[in-house]
Coordinates of N, CA and C in Angstrom, one line a residue:
M1 N -132.0 -58.6 -125.4 CA -131.2 -57.4 -125.3 C -130.1 -57.6 -126.4
V2 N -129.7 -56.5 -127.0 CA -128.6 -56.5 -128.0 C -127.3 -56.3 -127.2
E3 N -126.2 -56.5 -127.9 CA -124.9 -56.3 -127.2 C -124.9 -54.9 -126.5
E4 N -124.3 -54.9 -125.3 CA -124.3 -53.7 -124.6 C -123.8 -52.5 -125.3
K5 N -122.7 -52.6 -126.1 CA -122.0 -51.5 -126.7 C -122.9 -51.0 -127.9
K6 N -123.9 -51.7 -128.3 CA -124.7 -51.3 -129.4 C -126.0 -50.6 -128.9
I7 N -127.1 -51.2 -129.4 CA -128.4 -50.5 -129.1 C -129.3 -51.4 -128.4
I8 N -130.3 -50.9 -127.7 CA -131.3 -51.6 -127.0 C -132.6 -51.3 -127.6
I9 N -133.4 -52.3 -127.9 CA -134.7 -52.1 -128.6 C -135.8 -51.9 -127.6
I10 N -136.3 -50.7 -127.5 CA -137.5 -50.5 -126.8 C -138.4 -49.5 -127.6
L11 N -139.6 -49.9 -127.9 CA -140.4 -49.0 -128.7 C -141.1 -48.0 -127.8
S12 N -141.6 -47.3 -128.0 CA -142.6 -46.5 -127.3 C -143.9 -46.3 -127.9
V13 N -129.4 -39.6 -132.2 CA -129.7 -39.9 -131.8 C -130.0 -38.8 -131.9
F14 N -125.1 -33.0 -133.9 CA -125.3 -32.3 -132.8 C -124.2 -32.8 -131.8
L15 N -123.9 -32.3 -131.5 CA -122.6 -32.7 -131.0 C -122.3 -31.8 -129.8
F16 N -122.0 -32.3 -128.7 CA -121.5 -31.6 -127.5 C -120.7 -32.5 -126.7
S17 N -119.5 -32.1 -126.3 CA -118.6 -33.0 -125.6 C -118.4 -32.3 -124.2
G18 N -118.2 -33.2 -123.2 CA -117.9 -32.6 -121.9 C -118.2 -33.6 -120.8
C19 N -117.7 -33.3 -119.6 CA -118.0 -34.2 -118.5 C -119.3 -33.7 -117.8
S20 N -119.7 -34.5 -116.8 CA -121.1 -34.3 -116.3 C -121.2 -32.9 -115.7
G21 N -120.2 -32.3 -115.2 CA -120.3 -31.0 -114.7 C -120.7 -29.9 -115.6
D22 N -120.4 -30.1 -116.9 CA -120.7 -29.1 -118.0 C -122.2 -29.0 -118.2
F23 N -123.0 -30.0 -117.9 CA -124.4 -30.0 -118.3 C -125.2 -29.1 -117.4
K24 N -124.8 -29.0 -116.1 CA -125.5 -28.0 -115.3 C -125.3 -26.6 -115.8
E25 N -124.0 -26.3 -116.2 CA -123.7 -25.0 -116.8 C -124.6 -24.7 -118.0
I26 N -124.7 -25.7 -118.9 CA -125.6 -25.5 -120.1 C -127.0 -25.3 -119.7
R27 N -127.5 -26.1 -118.8 CA -128.9 -25.9 -118.3 C -129.1 -24.5 -117.8
D28 N -128.2 -24.1 -116.9 CA -128.4 -22.8 -116.3 C -128.3 -21.7 -117.3
K29 N -127.4 -21.9 -118.3 CA -127.3 -20.9 -119.4 C -128.6 -20.7 -120.1
Y30 N -129.2 -21.8 -120.5 CA -130.5 -21.7 -121.2 C -131.6 -21.2 -120.3
K31 N -131.5 -21.5 -119.0 CA -132.5 -20.9 -118.1 C -132.4 -19.4 -118.2
E32 N -131.2 -18.9 -118.2 CA -131.0 -17.4 -118.3 C -131.6 -16.9 -119.6
V33 N -131.3 -17.6 -120.7 CA -131.9 -17.1 -122.0 C -133.4 -17.1 -121.9
Q34 N -134.0 -18.2 -121.4 CA -135.4 -18.3 -121.3 C -136.0 -17.2 -120.5
D35 N -135.4 -16.9 -119.3 CA -135.9 -15.9 -118.4 C -135.8 -14.5 -119.0
S36 N -134.8 -14.3 -119.9 CA -134.6 -13.0 -120.4 C -135.6 -12.6 -121.5
R37 N -136.4 -13.6 -122.0 CA -137.4 -13.4 -123.0 C -138.6 -12.7 -122.4
S38 N -139.4 -12.2 -123.3 CA -140.6 -11.4 -122.9 C -141.6 -12.2 -122.1
G39 N -141.6 -13.5 -122.2 CA -142.5 -14.3 -121.4 C -142.1 -15.7 -121.3
K40 N -142.6 -16.4 -120.3 CA -142.2 -17.8 -120.1 C -143.2 -18.7 -120.8
S41 N -142.8 -19.9 -121.2 CA -143.7 -20.8 -121.7 C -144.7 -21.3 -120.6
K42 N -145.7 -22.0 -121.0 CA -146.7 -22.5 -120.0 C -146.1 -23.3 -118.9
H43 N -145.1 -24.1 -119.3 CA -144.4 -25.0 -118.3 C -143.1 -24.4 -117.9
E44 N -142.8 -23.2 -118.2 CA -141.5 -22.6 -117.8 C -140.3 -23.4 -118.2
T45 N -140.4 -23.8 -119.5 CA -139.3 -24.7 -120.1 C -138.0 -24.0 -119.9
I46 N -137.0 -24.8 -119.4 CA -135.7 -24.3 -119.2 C -134.7 -24.7 -120.2
I47 N -135.2 -25.3 -121.3 CA -134.3 -25.6 -122.4 C -134.9 -25.1 -123.7
P48 N -134.8 -23.8 -124.0 CA -135.3 -23.3 -125.3 C -134.5 -23.9 -126.4
S49 N -135.1 -24.8 -127.2 CA -134.4 -25.6 -128.1 C -133.7 -24.9 -129.2
D50 N -134.2 -23.7 -129.5 CA -133.6 -22.9 -130.6 C -132.2 -22.3 -130.2
Q51 N -131.9 -22.5 -128.9 CA -130.6 -22.0 -128.4 C -129.6 -23.2 -128.2
L52 N -130.0 -24.4 -128.5 CA -129.1 -25.5 -128.2 C -128.0 -25.6 -129.3
P53 N -126.9 -26.2 -129.0 CA -125.8 -26.2 -129.9 C -125.8 -27.2 -131.0
V54 N -126.6 -26.9 -132.0 CA -126.6 -27.7 -133.3 C -126.4 -26.7 -134.4
S55 N -125.4 -27.1 -135.3 CA -125.2 -26.3 -136.5 C -126.1 -26.6 -137.6
S56 N -126.3 -25.7 -138.5 CA -127.2 -26.0 -139.6 C -126.7 -27.2 -140.5
Q57 N -125.4 -27.3 -140.6 CA -124.8 -28.4 -141.3 C -125.1 -29.7 -140.7
R58 N -125.0 -29.8 -139.4 CA -125.2 -31.0 -138.6 C -126.7 -31.4 -138.7
M59 N -127.6 -30.4 -138.5 CA -129.0 -30.6 -138.6 C -129.4 -31.2 -140.0
Q60 N -128.8 -30.7 -141.1 CA -129.1 -31.2 -142.4 C -128.6 -32.6 -142.6
E61 N -127.4 -32.9 -142.0 CA -126.9 -34.3 -142.0 C -127.9 -35.3 -141.4
Y62 N -128.5 -34.9 -140.3 CA -129.5 -35.7 -139.6 C -130.8 -35.9 -140.5
I63 N -131.2 -34.8 -141.0 CA -132.4 -34.8 -141.9 C -132.2 -35.7 -143.1
N64 N -131.0 -35.6 -143.7 CA -130.7 -36.5 -144.9 C -130.6 -37.9 -144.5
A65 N -130.0 -38.2 -143.4 CA -129.8 -39.6 -142.9 C -131.1 -40.3 -142.7
V66 N -132.0 -39.6 -142.0 CA -133.3 -40.2 -141.7 C -134.2 -40.3 -142.9
N67 N -134.2 -39.3 -143.7 CA -135.1 -39.3 -144.9 C -134.5 -40.2 -146.0
N68 N -133.2 -40.4 -146.1 CA -132.7 -41.4 -147.1 C -133.2 -42.8 -146.7
M69 N -133.3 -43.1 -145.4 CA -133.8 -44.4 -145.0 C -135.3 -44.5 -145.4
R70 N -136.0 -43.4 -145.1 CA -137.5 -43.5 -145.4 C -137.8 -43.4 -146.8
S71 N -136.9 -43.1 -147.7 CA -137.2 -42.9 -149.1 C -137.2 -44.2 -149.9
Q72 N -136.9 -45.3 -149.2 CA -136.9 -46.6 -149.9 C -137.4 -47.7 -149.0
P73 N -138.0 -48.8 -149.5 CA -138.4 -49.9 -148.6 C -137.3 -50.4 -147.7
Q74 N -137.7 -50.8 -146.5 CA -136.7 -51.3 -145.6 C -137.2 -52.7 -145.0
D75 N -136.3 -53.6 -144.8 CA -136.7 -54.9 -144.2 C -136.6 -54.7 -142.7
C76 N -137.7 -54.7 -142.1 CA -137.7 -54.5 -140.6 C -138.0 -55.8 -139.9
G77 N -137.4 -56.9 -140.4 CA -137.4 -58.2 -139.7 C -138.8 -58.7 -139.4
V78 N -139.1 -58.8 -138.2 CA -140.4 -59.4 -137.8 C -141.6 -58.5 -138.2
Y79 N -141.3 -57.3 -138.6 CA -142.4 -56.4 -139.0 C -142.5 -56.4 -140.6
G80 N -141.7 -57.2 -141.2 CA -141.8 -57.3 -142.7 C -141.1 -56.2 -143.4
I81 N -141.3 -56.2 -144.7 CA -140.8 -55.1 -145.6 C -141.7 -53.9 -145.4
M82 N -141.2 -52.8 -144.9 CA -142.0 -51.6 -144.8 C -141.7 -50.7 -146.0
P83 N -142.8 -50.2 -146.6 CA -142.6 -49.4 -147.8 C -142.0 -48.0 -147.6
A84 N -141.5 -47.4 -148.6 CA -141.0 -46.0 -148.6 C -142.1 -45.1 -148.0
V85 N -141.8 -44.1 -147.3 CA -142.8 -43.2 -146.6 C -142.3 -41.8 -146.8
V86 N -143.2 -40.9 -146.4 CA -143.0 -39.5 -146.6 C -141.8 -39.0 -145.8
A87 N -141.1 -38.0 -146.3 CA -139.9 -37.4 -145.6 C -140.4 -36.6 -144.4
L88 N -139.6 -36.6 -143.4 CA -139.8 -35.9 -142.2 C -139.2 -34.5 -142.2
T89 N -139.9 -33.6 -141.5 CA -139.3 -32.2 -141.4 C -138.7 -32.1 -140.0
W90 N -137.8 -31.2 -139.8 CA -137.1 -30.9 -138.6 C -138.0 -30.2 -137.6
N91 N -137.9 -30.6 -136.4 CA -138.7 -29.9 -135.4 C -137.9 -29.5 -134.2
E92 N -137.8 -28.2 -133.9 CA -136.9 -27.7 -132.8 C -137.3 -28.3 -131.4
S93 N -138.6 -28.4 -131.2 CA -139.1 -28.9 -129.9 C -138.6 -30.4 -129.7
L94 N -138.8 -31.2 -130.8 CA -138.3 -32.6 -130.7 C -136.8 -32.7 -130.6
Y95 N -136.1 -31.7 -131.2 CA -134.7 -31.7 -131.0 C -134.3 -31.4 -129.6
G96 N -135.1 -30.5 -129.0 CA -134.8 -30.2 -127.6 C -135.0 -31.4 -126.7
A97 N -136.1 -32.2 -127.0 CA -136.3 -33.4 -126.2 C -135.2 -34.4 -126.4
A98 N -134.8 -34.5 -127.7 CA -133.7 -35.5 -128.0 C -132.4 -35.1 -127.3
Y99 N -132.1 -33.8 -127.4 CA -130.8 -33.3 -126.8 C -130.9 -33.5 -125.3
E100 N -132.0 -33.1 -124.7 CA -132.2 -33.3 -123.2 C -131.9 -34.7 -122.8
H101 N -132.5 -35.7 -123.5 CA -132.3 -37.1 -123.1 C -130.9 -37.6 -123.3
S102 N -130.3 -37.2 -124.4 CA -128.9 -37.6 -124.7 C -127.9 -37.0 -123.6
Q103 N -128.1 -35.7 -123.2 CA -127.2 -35.2 -122.2 C -127.5 -35.8 -120.9
D104 N -128.7 -36.2 -120.6 CA -129.0 -36.8 -119.3 C -128.3 -38.2 -119.2
M105 N -128.4 -39.0 -120.3 CA -127.8 -40.3 -120.3 C -126.2 -40.1 -120.2
A106 N -125.7 -39.2 -121.0 CA -124.2 -39.0 -121.0 C -123.8 -38.5 -119.6
S107 N -124.5 -37.6 -119.0 CA -124.1 -37.0 -117.8 C -124.2 -38.0 -116.6
M108 N -125.3 -38.8 -116.6 CA -125.6 -39.7 -115.5 C -125.1 -41.1 -115.8
N109 N -124.5 -41.3 -116.9 CA -123.9 -42.6 -117.3 C -124.9 -43.8 -117.2
Y110 N -125.9 -43.7 -118.0 CA -126.9 -44.8 -118.0 C -127.5 -44.9 -119.4
F111 N -128.2 -45.9 -119.7 CA -128.8 -46.1 -121.0 C -130.2 -46.6 -120.9
S112 N -131.2 -45.8 -121.1 CA -132.6 -46.2 -120.9 C -133.5 -45.1 -121.6
H113 N -134.7 -45.5 -121.9 CA -135.7 -44.6 -122.4 C -136.3 -43.7 -121.2
T114 N -136.1 -44.2 -120.0 CA -136.6 -43.5 -118.8 C -135.5 -42.6 -118.3
G115 N -135.8 -41.3 -118.1 CA -134.8 -40.4 -117.6 C -134.3 -40.7 -116.2
S116 N -133.2 -40.1 -115.8 CA -132.6 -40.4 -114.6 C -133.4 -39.9 -113.4
G117 N -134.3 -38.9 -113.6 CA -135.0 -38.4 -112.4 C -134.2 -37.5 -111.6
T118 N -133.0 -37.2 -112.0 CA -132.1 -36.3 -111.2 C -132.2 -34.8 -111.8
V119 N -131.4 -33.9 -111.3 CA -131.4 -32.6 -111.8 C -131.0 -32.5 -113.3
S120 N -130.3 -33.6 -113.8 CA -129.9 -33.7 -115.2 C -131.1 -34.0 -116.0
D121 N -132.1 -34.6 -115.5 CA -133.4 -34.9 -116.2 C -134.2 -33.6 -116.1
W122 N -134.0 -32.7 -117.0 CA -134.6 -31.4 -116.9 C -136.1 -31.4 -116.9
T123 N -136.7 -32.3 -117.6 CA -138.2 -32.4 -117.6 C -138.7 -32.9 -116.3
A124 N -138.1 -33.9 -115.7 CA -138.5 -34.4 -114.4 C -138.4 -33.3 -113.4
S125 N -137.3 -32.5 -113.4 CA -137.1 -31.4 -112.5 C -138.1 -30.3 -112.7
G126 N -138.4 -30.0 -114.0 CA -139.3 -28.9 -114.3 C -140.7 -29.2 -113.9
Y127 N -141.1 -30.5 -114.1 CA -142.5 -30.9 -113.8 C -142.6 -31.5 -112.4
N128 N -141.5 -31.6 -111.6 CA -141.5 -32.1 -110.3 C -142.2 -33.5 -110.3
L129 N -141.7 -34.4 -111.2 CA -142.4 -35.7 -111.4 C -142.1 -36.7 -110.3
N130 N -141.1 -36.6 -109.6 CA -140.7 -37.6 -108.6 C -140.5 -38.9 -109.2
R131 N -140.1 -38.9 -110.5 CA -139.7 -40.1 -111.2 C -138.9 -39.7 -112.4
G132 N -138.4 -40.6 -113.2 CA -137.7 -40.3 -114.4 C -138.7 -40.0 -115.5
S133 N -138.3 -39.0 -116.3 CA -139.2 -38.6 -117.4 C -139.2 -39.7 -118.5
V134 N -140.3 -39.7 -119.3 CA -140.4 -40.6 -120.5 C -140.5 -39.7 -121.7
V135 N -140.4 -40.3 -122.9 CA -140.3 -39.5 -124.1 C -141.5 -38.5 -124.3
Q136 N -142.7 -38.9 -123.9 CA -143.9 -38.0 -124.1 C -143.7 -36.8 -123.1
D137 N -143.3 -37.0 -121.9 CA -143.0 -36.0 -121.0 C -142.0 -35.0 -121.6
R138 N -140.9 -35.5 -122.1 CA -139.9 -34.6 -122.7 C -140.3 -33.8 -123.9
A139 N -141.1 -34.5 -124.8 CA -141.6 -33.8 -125.9 C -142.5 -32.7 -125.5
T140 N -143.4 -32.9 -124.6 CA -144.4 -31.9 -124.2 C -143.7 -30.8 -123.5
Y141 N -142.7 -31.1 -122.6 CA -142.0 -30.1 -121.8 C -141.2 -29.2 -122.8
N142 N -140.7 -29.7 -123.9 CA -140.0 -28.9 -124.8 C -140.9 -28.2 -125.8
G143 N -142.2 -28.3 -125.7 CA -143.1 -27.5 -126.5 C -143.8 -28.2 -127.6
F144 N -143.7 -29.5 -127.7 CA -144.3 -30.3 -128.8 C -145.7 -30.7 -128.4
G145 N -146.7 -30.4 -129.2 CA -148.1 -30.6 -128.9 C -148.7 -32.0 -129.2
G146 N -147.9 -32.8 -130.0 CA -148.5 -34.1 -130.4 C -147.9 -35.3 -129.7
L147 N -148.2 -36.5 -130.2 CA -147.6 -37.7 -129.6 C -146.2 -37.9 -130.2
A148 N -145.4 -38.6 -129.4 CA -144.0 -38.8 -129.7 C -143.5 -40.2 -129.5
G149 N -142.6 -40.6 -130.3 CA -141.9 -41.9 -130.2 C -140.4 -41.7 -130.2
E150 N -139.6 -42.7 -129.8 CA -138.2 -42.5 -129.6 C -137.4 -43.7 -129.9
N151 N -136.2 -43.4 -130.5 CA -135.1 -44.4 -130.6 C -133.9 -43.9 -129.9
I152 N -133.2 -44.8 -129.2 CA -132.0 -44.4 -128.6 C -130.9 -45.4 -128.9
A153 N -129.6 -45.0 -128.9 CA -128.5 -45.8 -129.2 C -127.3 -45.3 -128.4
A154 N -126.3 -46.1 -128.2 CA -125.1 -45.7 -127.5 C -123.9 -46.4 -128.0
G155 N -122.8 -45.7 -128.0 CA -121.5 -46.3 -128.3 C -121.0 -46.1 -129.8
Q156 N -121.9 -45.7 -130.7 CA -121.5 -45.5 -132.1 C -120.8 -44.2 -132.3
K157 N -119.7 -44.3 -133.1 CA -118.8 -43.1 -133.3 C -119.2 -42.2 -134.4
S158 N -120.1 -42.7 -135.3 CA -120.5 -41.8 -136.4 C -121.9 -41.9 -136.7
L159 N -122.4 -41.0 -137.5 CA -123.8 -41.0 -137.9 C -124.1 -42.2 -138.8
D160 N -123.2 -42.5 -139.7 CA -123.4 -43.7 -140.6 C -123.6 -44.9 -139.8
S161 N -122.7 -45.1 -138.8 CA -122.8 -46.3 -138.0 C -124.0 -46.4 -137.2
V162 N -124.5 -45.4 -136.6 CA -125.7 -45.4 -135.8 C -126.9 -45.7 -136.6
M163 N -127.0 -45.1 -137.8 CA -128.1 -45.3 -138.7 C -128.1 -46.7 -139.2
A164 N -127.0 -47.3 -139.5 CA -126.9 -48.7 -139.9 C -127.4 -49.6 -138.9
E165 N -127.0 -49.4 -137.6 CA -127.5 -50.3 -136.6 C -128.9 -50.1 -136.2
L166 N -129.4 -48.9 -136.3 CA -130.8 -48.7 -136.0 C -131.7 -49.3 -137.1
I167 N -131.4 -49.2 -138.3 CA -132.2 -49.8 -139.4 C -132.1 -51.3 -139.4
A168 N -131.0 -51.8 -138.8 CA -130.9 -53.3 -138.8 C -131.6 -53.9 -137.6
S169 N -132.1 -53.1 -136.7 CA -132.8 -53.5 -135.5 C -134.3 -53.4 -135.8
D170 N -135.1 -54.5 -135.7 CA -136.5 -54.6 -136.0 C -137.3 -53.4 -135.4
G171 N -137.2 -53.2 -134.2 CA -138.0 -52.2 -133.5 C -137.6 -50.8 -133.9
H172 N -136.3 -50.5 -134.0 CA -135.9 -49.2 -134.4 C -136.2 -48.9 -135.8
C173 N -136.1 -49.9 -136.7 CA -136.5 -49.8 -138.1 C -137.9 -49.5 -138.2
K174 N -138.8 -50.1 -137.4 CA -140.2 -49.8 -137.5 C -140.5 -48.4 -137.1
N175 N -139.8 -47.9 -136.1 CA -140.0 -46.5 -135.7 C -139.5 -45.5 -136.8
L176 N -138.4 -45.8 -137.4 CA -137.9 -45.0 -138.5 C -138.8 -45.0 -139.7
M177 N -139.5 -46.1 -140.0 CA -140.3 -46.2 -141.2 C -141.8 -46.0 -140.9
Y178 N -142.2 -45.6 -139.7 CA -143.6 -45.4 -139.4 C -144.2 -44.3 -140.2
A179 N -145.2 -44.6 -141.0 CA -145.7 -43.7 -142.0 C -146.4 -42.5 -141.4
K180 N -147.0 -42.6 -140.2 CA -147.7 -41.5 -139.6 C -146.8 -40.4 -139.1
Y181 N -145.5 -40.7 -138.8 CA -144.7 -39.6 -138.3 C -144.5 -38.5 -139.4
R182 N -144.5 -37.3 -139.0 CA -144.3 -36.2 -139.9 C -143.1 -35.3 -139.6
T183 N -142.5 -35.4 -138.4 CA -141.5 -34.5 -138.0 C -140.6 -35.2 -137.0
F184 N -139.4 -34.7 -136.7 CA -138.5 -35.3 -135.8 C -137.4 -34.4 -135.4
G185 N -136.6 -34.8 -134.3 CA -135.4 -34.2 -133.9 C -134.4 -35.2 -133.5
M186 N -133.1 -35.0 -133.6 CA -132.1 -36.0 -133.3 C -130.9 -35.3 -132.7
A187 N -130.3 -36.0 -131.8 CA -129.1 -35.4 -131.1 C -128.2 -36.5 -130.6
M188 N -126.9 -36.1 -130.5 CA -125.9 -37.0 -129.9 C -125.1 -36.1 -128.9
V189 N -124.9 -36.7 -127.8 CA -124.1 -36.0 -126.7 C -123.0 -37.0 -126.3
S190 N -121.8 -36.5 -126.1 CA -120.7 -37.4 -125.7 C -120.1 -37.0 -124.4
N191 N -119.6 -38.0 -123.6 CA -119.0 -37.7 -122.3 C -117.9 -38.8 -122.2
S192 N -116.7 -38.4 -122.3 CA -115.6 -39.4 -122.3 C -115.5 -40.2 -120.9
N193 N -116.1 -39.7 -119.9 CA -116.1 -40.3 -118.6 C -117.2 -41.3 -118.4
S194 N -118.1 -41.5 -119.4 CA -119.2 -42.4 -119.3 C -118.9 -43.7 -119.9
Q195 N -119.7 -44.7 -119.7 CA -119.5 -46.1 -120.2 C -119.4 -46.2 -121.7
Y196 N -120.4 -45.6 -122.4 CA -120.5 -45.7 -123.8 C -120.0 -44.5 -124.6
I197 N -119.7 -43.4 -123.9 CA -119.1 -42.2 -124.4 C -120.1 -41.4 -125.3
T198 N -120.7 -42.0 -126.3 CA -121.7 -41.3 -127.2 C -123.1 -41.8 -126.9
Y199 N -124.0 -40.9 -126.9 CA -125.4 -41.3 -126.6 C -126.3 -40.5 -127.6
W200 N -127.1 -41.3 -128.4 CA -127.9 -40.8 -129.5 C -129.4 -40.9 -129.2
T201 N -130.1 -39.9 -129.5 CA -131.6 -40.0 -129.4 C -132.3 -39.4 -130.6
Q202 N -133.3 -40.1 -131.1 CA -134.2 -39.6 -132.1 C -135.5 -39.6 -131.5
V203 N -136.2 -38.4 -131.7 CA -137.6 -38.3 -131.2 C -138.5 -37.9 -132.4
F204 N -139.5 -38.8 -132.7 CA -140.4 -38.6 -133.8 C -141.8 -38.1 -133.3
G205 N -142.4 -37.3 -134.1 CA -143.7 -36.7 -133.7 C -144.8 -36.9 -134.8
L206 N -146.0 -37.1 -134.3 CA -147.2 -37.2 -135.1 C -147.8 -35.8 -135.4

């Protein structure tokens, strides 16, 4: 395990601030947007990712940060030197999955790849899982049709700092540099009442 304030390596992060009470309001708002559309998705997704609060500027910052890392070889420790790989494109469904998980961690004050299994874990609630969601659940629920992988981090105050810590971690570095990934989404949600305050999620897709 890495220091608690930093990141935890588990193989298989846009900006919104608020306390846990705000997240139910957000979820309900997006449910209303989804219900107002001409039809519902197969799984009646309650988080239409194109409505989530990410600016085009912030999205581009995430795209640049990830692809700058992928544009040159990286030393991934036990995985060796990984070569430069193809740039990733932004995917709204994977952004939805990333945002969902960051808000769940921030809202419920935990840090794990497994969702809380509470009402804040929108995928678990939507699918009636009776357990916490995992990244593939969240990617599928948000409309992504392929396989997905995930990096998470907590406590970092800036995009530069979280990227530096992720690329310095063998497992996260391997995920960032995986040649078969073609698309991704990334989100950070903050809650000043939680242990780490900021919660970052990256979701990559094949």
